[in-house]
Amino acid sequence: MNTADSFSLFVNQFSRDLSDINDRLALIGILYLGKKSFESFRNLSRAIGHYLIPNLVSNEKWIKSLGNWAVVFGCLNQIGYGYARELAKRKINLILIDQNQEILTQMCEIISSDFQIEVIPIKIDPRNFESLIPLEKTIIGRDIGIFVNSSCFNQECSYYHALSKNLIENTLCSNVTVFSLIIRMLLPSMFQKNKGALVNFSTKRSFLSSPYVSLFGASNLYTEKLIESLSYEYSDKNLYFQTINTGFLDDENLNFKNEVKLSRNLALYSSSTIQTLGWSSYSFGYWLNALKVHLLLRNFPLSCINFVYSRILKRKFMKSIENIASKNK
């Protein structure tokens, strides 16, 4: 075989190998495209099911069928107050639970006047479990259909070692122990009548690292995990469990101070949030909020997001220290 024949044979063999490689790459490309198409279709169908359909199909009758009373724990913020008002619009009587009797009374008067429903305020001390006794007595004989927890929005930026013992006890008792005990009180009647809904509000600190607010991030994660576990535990019952993550909603100015006033954005968010009840077990409440989280988590590694978010929290923490120092001067 001369040199020309050998070279021709080599070229032919290389062409066949290259063709095989191209076929394999094409197959890989088709599989990858199919995977991405499936993911896009799944995400689109979720978005439609979680946010579009709830806007088109009202769940008001279903909410009323659960019971004519709802318990809202954590009302000293615009999230809990906004959700309570949405329930009141649907003529659901309310039991509002929190630690400030003055603001609770003010809320009850406003909601009762605006919607002509019965509203009962109950002041509790998270570190004194006997303060839950009035709640136990109040729920007797009442058809409680919905429980809402929005107690995980109180926050204080600090190094963990600098947190006071009282603050740690108060946070854990409120966000973990009292939250769990109230669910334990309400579940028996829901279990017996085979219907009810438990709604838990959480924050981005449940899926992002949260330096300087680590205690609140950990308690957020606990509430999410408990609701998720209960949803499987009672899956054969007609009980509905939902976690609503506020995502990148600005949660720094949510707590009421002197005046009970709901901002326009939070009113819109609350209206959208209650529409998802019965449609999704995990929601971000509002489609734009969900889109922000989806785009961020899909396009950047979680470690990178945690790094940037940690730097932001550190900057805010250092700025708060500077403001305190300047005031003390």
Coordinates of N, CA, C and O in Angstrom, one line a residue, residues 46-206:
R46 N -46.1 25.2 37.1 CA -46.2 25.6 38.5 C -46.6 27.0 38.7 O -47.4 27.4 39.5
A47 N -46.0 27.9 37.9 CA -46.3 29.3 38.0 C -47.8 29.6 37.6 O -48.5 30.3 38.3
I48 N -48.3 28.8 36.6 CA -49.7 29.0 36.3 C -50.6 28.4 37.4 O -51.6 29.1 37.8
G49 N -50.2 27.3 37.9 CA -51.0 26.7 39.0 C -51.0 27.4 40.3 O -51.9 27.5 41.1
H50 N -49.8 28.1 40.6 CA -49.7 28.8 41.9 C -50.1 30.2 41.9 O -50.6 30.7 42.9
Y51 N -50.1 30.9 40.7 CA -50.3 32.3 40.7 C -51.4 32.8 39.7 O -52.1 33.7 40.0
L52 N -51.5 32.1 38.5 CA -52.5 32.6 37.5 C -53.9 32.0 37.8 O -54.8 32.8 37.9
I53 N -53.9 30.7 38.0 CA -55.3 30.1 38.3 C -55.9 30.6 39.5 O -57.1 30.9 39.6
P54 N -55.2 30.8 40.7 CA -55.8 31.4 41.8 C -56.4 32.7 41.6 O -57.3 33.1 42.3
N55 N -55.8 33.5 40.7 CA -56.4 34.8 40.3 C -57.7 34.7 39.5 O -58.5 35.6 39.5
L56 N -57.9 33.6 38.9 CA -59.0 33.4 38.0 C -60.1 32.6 38.7 O -61.3 32.8 38.4
V57 N -59.8 31.7 39.6 CA -60.7 30.9 40.3 C -60.7 31.2 41.8 O -59.7 31.1 42.5
S58 N -61.8 31.7 42.3 CA -61.9 32.2 43.7 C -61.9 31.0 44.7 O -62.6 30.0 44.4
N59 N -61.2 31.1 45.8 CA -61.2 30.1 46.8 C -62.0 30.5 48.0 O -61.9 29.9 49.1
E60 N -62.8 31.5 47.9 CA -63.5 32.1 49.0 C -64.5 31.1 49.7 O -64.6 30.9 50.9
K61 N -65.2 30.3 48.8 CA -66.2 29.4 49.3 C -65.5 28.2 50.1 O -65.9 27.8 51.1
W62 N -64.3 27.8 49.5 CA -63.6 26.8 50.2 C -63.0 27.2 51.5 O -63.1 26.5 52.5
I63 N -62.5 28.5 51.6 CA -62.0 29.0 52.9 C -63.1 29.1 53.9 O -62.9 28.7 55.1
K64 N -64.3 29.5 53.5 CA -65.4 29.6 54.5 C -65.9 28.2 54.9 O -66.3 28.0 56.0
S65 N -65.7 27.2 54.0 CA -66.1 25.8 54.4 C -65.2 25.2 55.5 O -65.6 24.3 56.1
L66 N -64.0 25.7 55.7 CA -63.1 25.2 56.7 C -63.6 25.5 58.1 O -63.3 24.7 59.0
G67 N -64.2 26.6 58.3 CA -64.7 27.0 59.6 C -64.9 28.5 59.6 O -64.3 29.2 58.8
N68 N -65.7 29.0 60.6 CA -66.0 30.4 60.6 C -65.1 31.2 61.6 O -65.3 32.3 61.9
W69 N -64.0 30.5 62.1 CA -63.0 31.2 62.9 C -61.6 30.9 62.4 O -61.4 29.8 61.9
A70 N -60.7 31.9 62.6 CA -59.3 31.7 62.3 C -58.5 32.2 63.4 O -58.8 33.2 64.1
V71 N -57.3 31.6 63.7 CA -56.4 32.0 64.7 C -55.2 32.6 64.0 O -54.6 31.9 63.2
V72 N -54.8 33.8 64.3 CA -53.6 34.4 63.7 C -52.6 34.7 64.8 O -52.9 35.5 65.7
F73 N -51.5 34.1 64.8 CA -50.4 34.3 65.8 C -49.3 35.1 65.2 O -48.7 34.8 64.2
G74 N -49.0 36.3 65.8 CA -48.0 37.2 65.3 C -48.7 38.3 64.5 O -48.5 38.3 63.2
C75 N -49.3 39.2 65.1 CA -50.1 40.3 64.4 C -49.4 41.6 64.5 O -49.9 42.6 63.9
L76 N -48.3 41.7 65.2 CA -47.6 43.0 65.3 C -46.7 43.3 64.1 O -45.7 44.0 64.3
N77 N -47.1 42.8 63.0 CA -46.4 43.1 61.7 C -47.4 43.2 60.6 O -48.5 42.7 60.8
Q78 N -47.0 43.8 59.5 CA -48.0 44.0 58.4 C -48.3 42.7 57.7 O -49.4 42.7 57.1
I79 N -47.5 41.7 57.8 CA -47.8 40.4 57.1 C -49.0 39.8 57.8 O -50.0 39.4 57.2
G80 N -48.9 39.6 59.2 CA -50.0 39.0 59.9 C -51.2 39.8 59.9 O -52.3 39.3 59.7
Y81 N -51.1 41.1 60.0 CA -52.2 42.0 60.0 C -52.9 42.0 58.7 O -54.2 42.0 58.6
G82 N -52.1 42.1 57.6 CA -52.7 42.1 56.3 C -53.5 40.8 56.0 O -54.6 40.8 55.4
Y83 N -52.9 39.6 56.4 CA -53.6 38.4 56.2 C -54.9 38.3 57.0 O -55.9 37.8 56.5
A84 N -54.8 38.8 58.2 CA -56.0 38.8 59.1 C -57.1 39.7 58.4 O -58.3 39.3 58.5
R85 N -56.7 40.8 57.8 CA -57.8 41.6 57.1 C -58.4 40.9 55.9 O -59.6 41.0 55.7
E86 N -57.5 40.1 55.2 CA -58.1 39.3 54.1 C -59.0 38.3 54.5 O -60.1 38.0 53.9
L87 N -58.7 37.7 55.7 CA -59.7 36.7 56.2 C -61.0 37.4 56.7 O -62.1 36.8 56.5
A88 N -60.8 38.6 57.3 CA -62.0 39.3 57.7 C -62.9 39.7 56.5 O -64.1 39.8 56.7
K89 N -62.3 40.0 55.4 CA -63.0 40.4 54.2 C -64.0 39.2 53.8 O -65.0 39.4 53.2
R90 N -63.5 38.0 54.1 CA -64.3 36.8 53.8 C -65.2 36.4 54.9 O -65.7 35.3 55.0
K91 N -65.4 37.3 55.9 CA -66.3 37.1 57.0 C -65.9 36.0 57.9 O -66.7 35.2 58.4
I92 N -64.6 35.8 58.1 CA -64.1 34.8 59.0 C -63.8 35.6 60.3 O -63.0 36.5 60.4
N93 N -64.4 35.1 61.4 CA -64.1 35.7 62.7 C -62.6 35.4 63.1 O -62.1 34.3 62.8
L94 N -62.0 36.3 64.0 CA -60.6 36.2 64.2 C -60.3 36.1 65.7 O -60.9 36.7 66.5
I95 N -59.3 35.3 66.0 CA -58.6 35.3 67.3 C -57.2 35.8 67.1 O -56.4 35.1 66.4
L96 N -56.8 37.0 67.5 CA -55.5 37.5 67.3 C -54.6 37.3 68.5 O -55.0 37.7 69.6
I97 N -53.4 36.8 68.3 CA -52.5 36.5 69.4 C -51.2 37.2 69.2 O -50.6 37.1 68.2
D98 N -50.7 37.9 70.3 CA -49.4 38.5 70.3 C -49.1 39.0 71.7 O -49.8 38.7 72.6
Q99 N -48.0 39.8 71.8 CA -47.5 40.2 73.1 C -47.8 41.6 73.5 O -47.6 41.9 74.7
N100 N -48.4 42.4 72.6 CA -48.7 43.8 73.0 C -50.2 44.0 73.0 O -50.8 44.0 72.0
Q101 N -50.7 44.1 74.2 CA -52.2 44.2 74.4 C -52.7 45.5 73.8 O -53.8 45.5 73.2
E102 N -52.0 46.6 73.9 CA -52.4 47.9 73.4 C -52.7 47.8 71.8 O -53.7 48.2 71.3
I103 N -51.7 47.3 71.1 CA -51.8 47.2 69.7 C -52.8 46.2 69.3 O -53.6 46.4 68.3
L104 N -52.9 45.1 70.0 CA -53.9 44.1 69.7 C -55.3 44.6 69.8 O -56.1 44.4 68.9
T105 N -55.5 45.4 70.9 CA -56.9 46.0 71.1 C -57.2 47.0 69.9 O -58.3 47.0 69.4
Q106 N -56.2 47.7 69.5 CA -56.4 48.7 68.4 C -56.7 48.0 67.1 O -57.6 48.4 66.4
M107 N -56.0 46.9 66.9 CA -56.2 46.1 65.7 C -57.7 45.5 65.7 O -58.4 45.5 64.7
C108 N -58.0 45.0 66.8 CA -59.4 44.4 66.9 C -60.5 45.4 66.6 O -61.4 45.1 65.9
E109 N -60.3 46.6 67.2 CA -61.3 47.7 66.9 C -61.4 48.0 65.5 O -62.5 48.2 64.9
I110 N -60.2 48.1 64.8 CA -60.2 48.5 63.4 C -60.8 47.5 62.5 O -61.7 47.8 61.7
I111 N -60.4 46.2 62.7 CA -60.9 45.1 61.9 C -62.4 44.9 62.1 O -63.2 44.7 61.2
S112 N -62.8 44.9 63.4 CA -64.2 44.7 63.7 C -65.1 45.8 63.1 O -66.2 45.6 62.6
S113 N -64.6 47.1 63.2 CA -65.3 48.2 62.6 C -65.4 48.1 61.1 O -66.4 48.4 60.5
D114 N -64.3 47.7 60.4 CA -64.2 47.7 59.0 C -65.0 46.6 58.4 O -65.6 46.7 57.3
F115 N -65.1 45.4 59.0 CA -65.7 44.2 58.4 C -66.9 43.6 59.2 O -67.4 42.6 58.8
Q116 N -67.2 44.2 60.3 CA -68.4 43.8 61.1 C -68.3 42.3 61.4 O -69.2 41.5 61.2
I117 N -67.2 41.9 62.0 CA -67.0 40.5 62.4 C -66.6 40.5 63.9 O -66.3 41.6 64.4
E118 N -66.5 39.3 64.5 CA -66.1 39.2 65.9 C -64.6 39.0 65.9 O -64.1 38.1 65.2
V119 N -63.9 39.8 66.7 CA -62.4 39.7 66.8 C -62.1 39.6 68.3 O -62.5 40.5 69.1
I120 N -61.3 38.6 68.7 CA -60.9 38.4 70.1 C -59.4 38.5 70.2 O -58.6 37.8 69.6
P121 N -58.9 39.5 71.0 CA -57.5 39.6 71.2 C -57.0 38.8 72.4 O -57.7 38.7 73.5
I122 N -55.9 38.1 72.3 CA -55.3 37.3 73.4 C -53.8 37.7 73.5 O -53.0 37.5 72.6
K123 N -53.5 38.3 74.6 CA -52.1 38.6 74.9 C -51.4 37.4 75.6 O -51.9 36.8 76.5
I124 N -50.2 37.1 75.1 CA -49.4 36.0 75.6 C -48.0 36.4 76.0 O -47.5 37.4 75.5
D125 N -47.4 35.7 76.9 CA -46.0 35.9 77.3 C -45.4 34.6 76.9 O -45.6 33.5 77.4
P126 N -44.5 34.6 75.8 CA -44.0 33.3 75.3 C -43.2 32.5 76.3 O -43.1 31.3 76.2
R127 N -42.7 33.2 77.3 CA -41.9 32.4 78.3 C -42.8 31.9 79.5 O -42.3 31.2 80.4
N128 N -44.0 32.3 79.4 CA -45.0 31.8 80.4 C -46.1 31.0 79.7 O -47.0 31.6 79.2
F129 N -46.0 29.7 79.7 CA -46.9 28.9 79.0 C -48.3 28.9 79.6 O -49.3 28.6 78.9
E130 N -48.4 29.4 80.8 CA -49.8 29.5 81.4 C -50.6 30.6 80.7 O -51.8 30.6 80.8
S131 N -49.9 31.5 80.0 CA -50.6 32.6 79.3 C -51.3 32.0 78.1 O -52.2 32.7 77.5
L132 N -51.1 30.8 77.7 CA -51.8 30.1 76.7 C -53.2 29.5 77.1 O -54.0 29.1 76.3
I133 N -53.4 29.5 78.4 CA -54.6 29.0 79.0 C -55.9 29.7 78.4 O -56.9 29.1 78.1
P134 N -55.8 31.1 78.4 CA -57.0 31.8 77.8 C -57.3 31.3 76.4 O -58.5 31.3 76.0
L135 N -56.3 31.0 75.6 CA -56.5 30.6 74.2 C -57.2 29.2 74.2 O -58.1 29.0 73.4
E136 N -56.7 28.3 75.1 CA -57.3 27.0 75.2 C -58.8 27.1 75.5 O -59.7 26.4 74.9
K137 N -59.2 28.0 76.4 CA -60.6 28.2 76.8 C -61.4 28.9 75.7 O -62.5 28.6 75.5
T138 N -60.7 29.8 74.9 CA -61.4 30.5 73.9 C -61.8 29.7 72.7 O -62.9 29.8 72.1
I139 N -60.9 28.7 72.3 CA -61.2 27.9 71.1 C -62.2 26.8 71.4 O -62.8 26.2 70.4
I140 N -62.6 26.6 72.7 CA -63.6 25.5 73.0 C -64.9 26.0 72.4 O -65.4 27.1 72.7
G141 N -65.6 25.1 71.7 CA -66.9 25.4 71.1 C -66.9 26.3 69.9 O -68.0 26.6 69.3
R142 N -65.7 26.7 69.4 CA -65.6 27.5 68.2 C -65.1 26.7 67.1 O -64.2 25.9 67.2
D143 N -65.6 26.9 65.9 CA -65.3 26.2 64.7 C -64.0 26.8 64.1 O -64.1 27.6 63.1
I144 N -62.8 26.4 64.6 CA -61.6 26.9 64.1 C -61.2 26.2 62.8 O -61.0 25.0 62.8
G145 N -61.1 27.0 61.7 CA -60.8 26.3 60.4 C -59.4 26.7 59.9 O -58.8 25.9 59.1
I146 N -58.8 27.8 60.3 CA -57.5 28.2 59.8 C -56.6 28.7 60.9 O -57.1 29.4 61.8
F147 N -55.4 28.3 60.9 CA -54.3 28.9 61.8 C -53.3 29.5 60.9 O -52.8 28.9 60.0
V148 N -52.9 30.8 61.3 CA -51.9 31.5 60.5 C -50.7 31.9 61.5 O -51.0 32.5 62.6
N149 N -49.5 31.6 61.1 CA -48.4 32.0 61.9 C -47.5 33.0 61.2 O -47.0 32.7 60.1
S150 N -47.4 34.2 61.7 CA -46.5 35.2 61.1 C -45.6 35.8 62.2 O -45.4 37.0 62.3
S151 N -45.1 35.0 63.1 CA -44.4 35.4 64.3 C -42.9 35.5 64.1 O -42.1 36.0 64.9
C152 N -42.4 35.2 62.9 CA -41.0 35.1 62.6 C -40.4 36.3 61.9 O -39.5 36.2 61.1
F153 N -40.9 37.5 62.2 CA -40.4 38.7 61.6 C -39.7 39.6 62.5 O -39.1 40.6 62.1
N154 N -39.7 39.3 63.8 CA -39.0 40.2 64.8 C -37.5 39.8 64.6 O -37.1 38.7 64.6
Q155 N -36.7 40.9 64.5 CA -35.2 40.6 64.3 C -34.4 41.7 65.0 O -34.8 42.8 65.1
E156 N -33.2 41.3 65.3 CA -32.3 42.2 65.9 C -30.9 41.8 65.5 O -30.4 40.7 65.9
C157 N -30.2 42.6 64.6 CA -28.9 42.3 64.1 C -27.9 42.4 65.2 O -27.8 43.4 65.9
S158 N -27.2 41.3 65.4 CA -26.2 41.3 66.5 C -25.3 40.1 66.3 O -25.7 39.1 65.7
Y159 N -24.1 40.2 66.8 CA -23.3 38.9 67.0 C -24.0 38.0 67.9 O -24.6 38.4 68.9
Y160 N -23.9 36.7 67.6 CA -24.7 35.8 68.4 C -24.3 35.8 69.9 O -25.1 35.7 70.8
H161 N -23.0 35.9 70.1 CA -22.5 35.9 71.5 C -22.9 37.1 72.3 O -22.9 37.1 73.5
A162 N -23.4 38.2 71.6 CA -23.8 39.4 72.2 C -25.3 39.4 72.5 O -25.8 40.3 73.2
L163 N -26.0 38.4 72.1 CA -27.5 38.4 72.3 C -27.7 38.1 73.8 O -27.0 37.3 74.4
S164 N -28.7 38.7 74.3 CA -29.0 38.5 75.7 C -29.8 37.2 75.9 O -30.4 36.7 75.0
K165 N -29.7 36.6 77.1 CA -30.3 35.4 77.4 C -31.8 35.5 77.2 O -32.5 34.6 76.7
N166 N -32.4 36.7 77.7 CA -33.8 36.9 77.6 C -34.3 36.9 76.1 O -35.3 36.4 75.8
L167 N -33.5 37.5 75.2 CA -33.9 37.6 73.8 C -33.9 36.2 73.2 O -34.8 35.9 72.4
I168 N -32.8 35.4 73.5 CA -32.8 34.1 73.0 C -34.0 33.2 73.5 O -34.6 32.5 72.7
E169 N -34.3 33.3 74.8 CA -35.4 32.6 75.3 C -36.7 33.0 74.7 O -37.6 32.2 74.3
N170 N -36.9 34.3 74.6 CA -38.1 34.9 74.0 C -38.3 34.5 72.6 O -39.4 34.1 72.1
T171 N -37.2 34.5 71.8 CA -37.3 34.2 70.4 C -37.6 32.7 70.2 O -38.5 32.3 69.4
L172 N -36.9 31.8 70.9 CA -37.2 30.4 70.8 C -38.5 30.0 71.3 O -39.2 29.2 70.7
C173 N -38.9 30.6 72.4 CA -40.2 30.3 73.0 C -41.4 30.7 72.1 O -42.4 30.0 71.9
S174 N -41.2 31.9 71.4 CA -42.3 32.4 70.6 C -42.3 31.7 69.2 O -43.3 31.2 68.8
N175 N -41.1 31.6 68.6 CA -41.1 31.1 67.2 C -41.1 29.6 67.1 O -41.3 29.0 66.0
V176 N -40.7 28.9 68.2 CA -40.6 27.4 68.2 C -41.7 26.8 69.1 O -42.6 26.1 68.7
T177 N -41.5 27.1 70.4 CA -42.4 26.4 71.4 C -43.8 26.8 71.3 O -44.7 25.9 71.2
V178 N -44.1 28.1 71.4 CA -45.5 28.6 71.4 C -46.2 28.2 70.0 O -47.3 27.8 70.0
F179 N -45.4 28.4 69.0 CA -45.9 28.0 67.6 C -46.3 26.5 67.6 O -47.4 26.2 67.1
S180 N -45.5 25.7 68.2 CA -45.8 24.2 68.2 C -47.0 23.9 69.1 O -47.8 23.1 68.7
L181 N -47.0 24.6 70.2 CA -48.1 24.3 71.2 C -49.5 24.7 70.6 O -50.5 24.0 70.8
I182 N -49.5 25.9 69.9 CA -50.8 26.3 69.4 C -51.3 25.3 68.3 O -52.5 25.0 68.2
I183 N -50.4 24.8 67.5 CA -50.7 23.8 66.5 C -51.3 22.6 67.2 O -52.3 22.0 66.8
R184 N -50.6 22.2 68.3 CA -51.1 21.0 69.1 C -52.5 21.3 69.6 O -53.3 20.3 69.7
M185 N -52.8 22.5 70.0 CA -54.1 22.8 70.5 C -55.2 22.7 69.4 O -56.3 22.2 69.6
L186 N -54.9 23.2 68.2 CA -55.9 23.3 67.1 C -56.1 22.0 66.3 O -57.1 21.8 65.7
L187 N -55.0 21.2 66.2 CA -55.1 20.0 65.3 C -56.2 19.0 65.7 O -56.8 18.4 64.8
P188 N -56.4 18.7 67.0 CA -57.5 17.7 67.3 C -58.8 18.0 66.7 O -59.5 17.1 66.2
S189 N -59.3 19.3 66.8 CA -60.6 19.6 66.3 C -60.6 19.5 64.7 O -61.6 19.0 64.1
M190 N -59.5 19.9 64.1 CA -59.4 19.8 62.7 C -59.3 18.4 62.2 O -59.9 18.0 61.2
F191 N -58.6 17.6 63.0 CA -58.5 16.1 62.7 C -59.9 15.5 62.8 O -60.2 14.6 62.0
Q192 N -60.6 15.9 63.8 CA -61.9 15.2 64.1 C -62.9 15.6 63.0 O -63.7 14.7 62.5
K193 N -63.0 16.8 62.6 CA -63.9 17.2 61.5 C -63.4 17.0 60.1 O -64.1 17.2 59.1
N194 N -62.1 16.6 60.0 CA -61.4 16.2 58.8 C -61.3 17.4 57.8 O -61.5 17.2 56.6
K195 N -61.0 18.6 58.3 CA -60.8 19.7 57.4 C -60.1 20.9 58.2 O -60.4 21.0 59.4
G196 N -59.3 21.6 57.6 CA -58.6 22.7 58.2 C -57.4 23.1 57.4 O -57.0 22.4 56.5
A197 N -56.9 24.3 57.7 CA -55.7 24.8 57.0 C -54.7 25.4 58.0 O -55.2 26.2 58.9
L198 N -53.4 25.2 57.9 CA -52.4 25.8 58.7 C -51.4 26.5 57.7 O -50.8 25.9 56.9
V199 N -51.3 27.8 57.9 CA -50.5 28.6 57.1 C -49.3 29.2 57.9 O -49.5 29.8 58.9
N200 N -48.1 29.0 57.4 CA -46.9 29.5 58.1 C -46.2 30.5 57.2 O -45.8 30.1 56.0
F201 N -45.9 31.6 57.7 CA -45.0 32.6 57.0 C -43.6 32.4 57.4 O -43.3 32.3 58.6
S202 N -42.7 32.4 56.4 CA -41.3 32.3 56.6 C -40.6 33.4 55.8 O -41.2 34.2 55.1
T203 N -39.3 33.4 55.9 CA -38.5 34.5 55.2 C -37.4 33.8 54.4 O -37.1 32.6 54.5
K204 N -36.6 34.7 53.7 CA -35.5 34.2 52.9 C -34.4 33.6 53.7 O -33.5 32.9 53.3
R205 N -34.4 33.9 55.0 CA -33.4 33.4 55.9 C -33.5 31.9 56.1 O -32.6 31.2 56.7
S206 N -34.6 31.3 55.7 CA -34.7 29.8 55.8 C -33.9 29.1 54.7 O -33.6 27.9 54.8

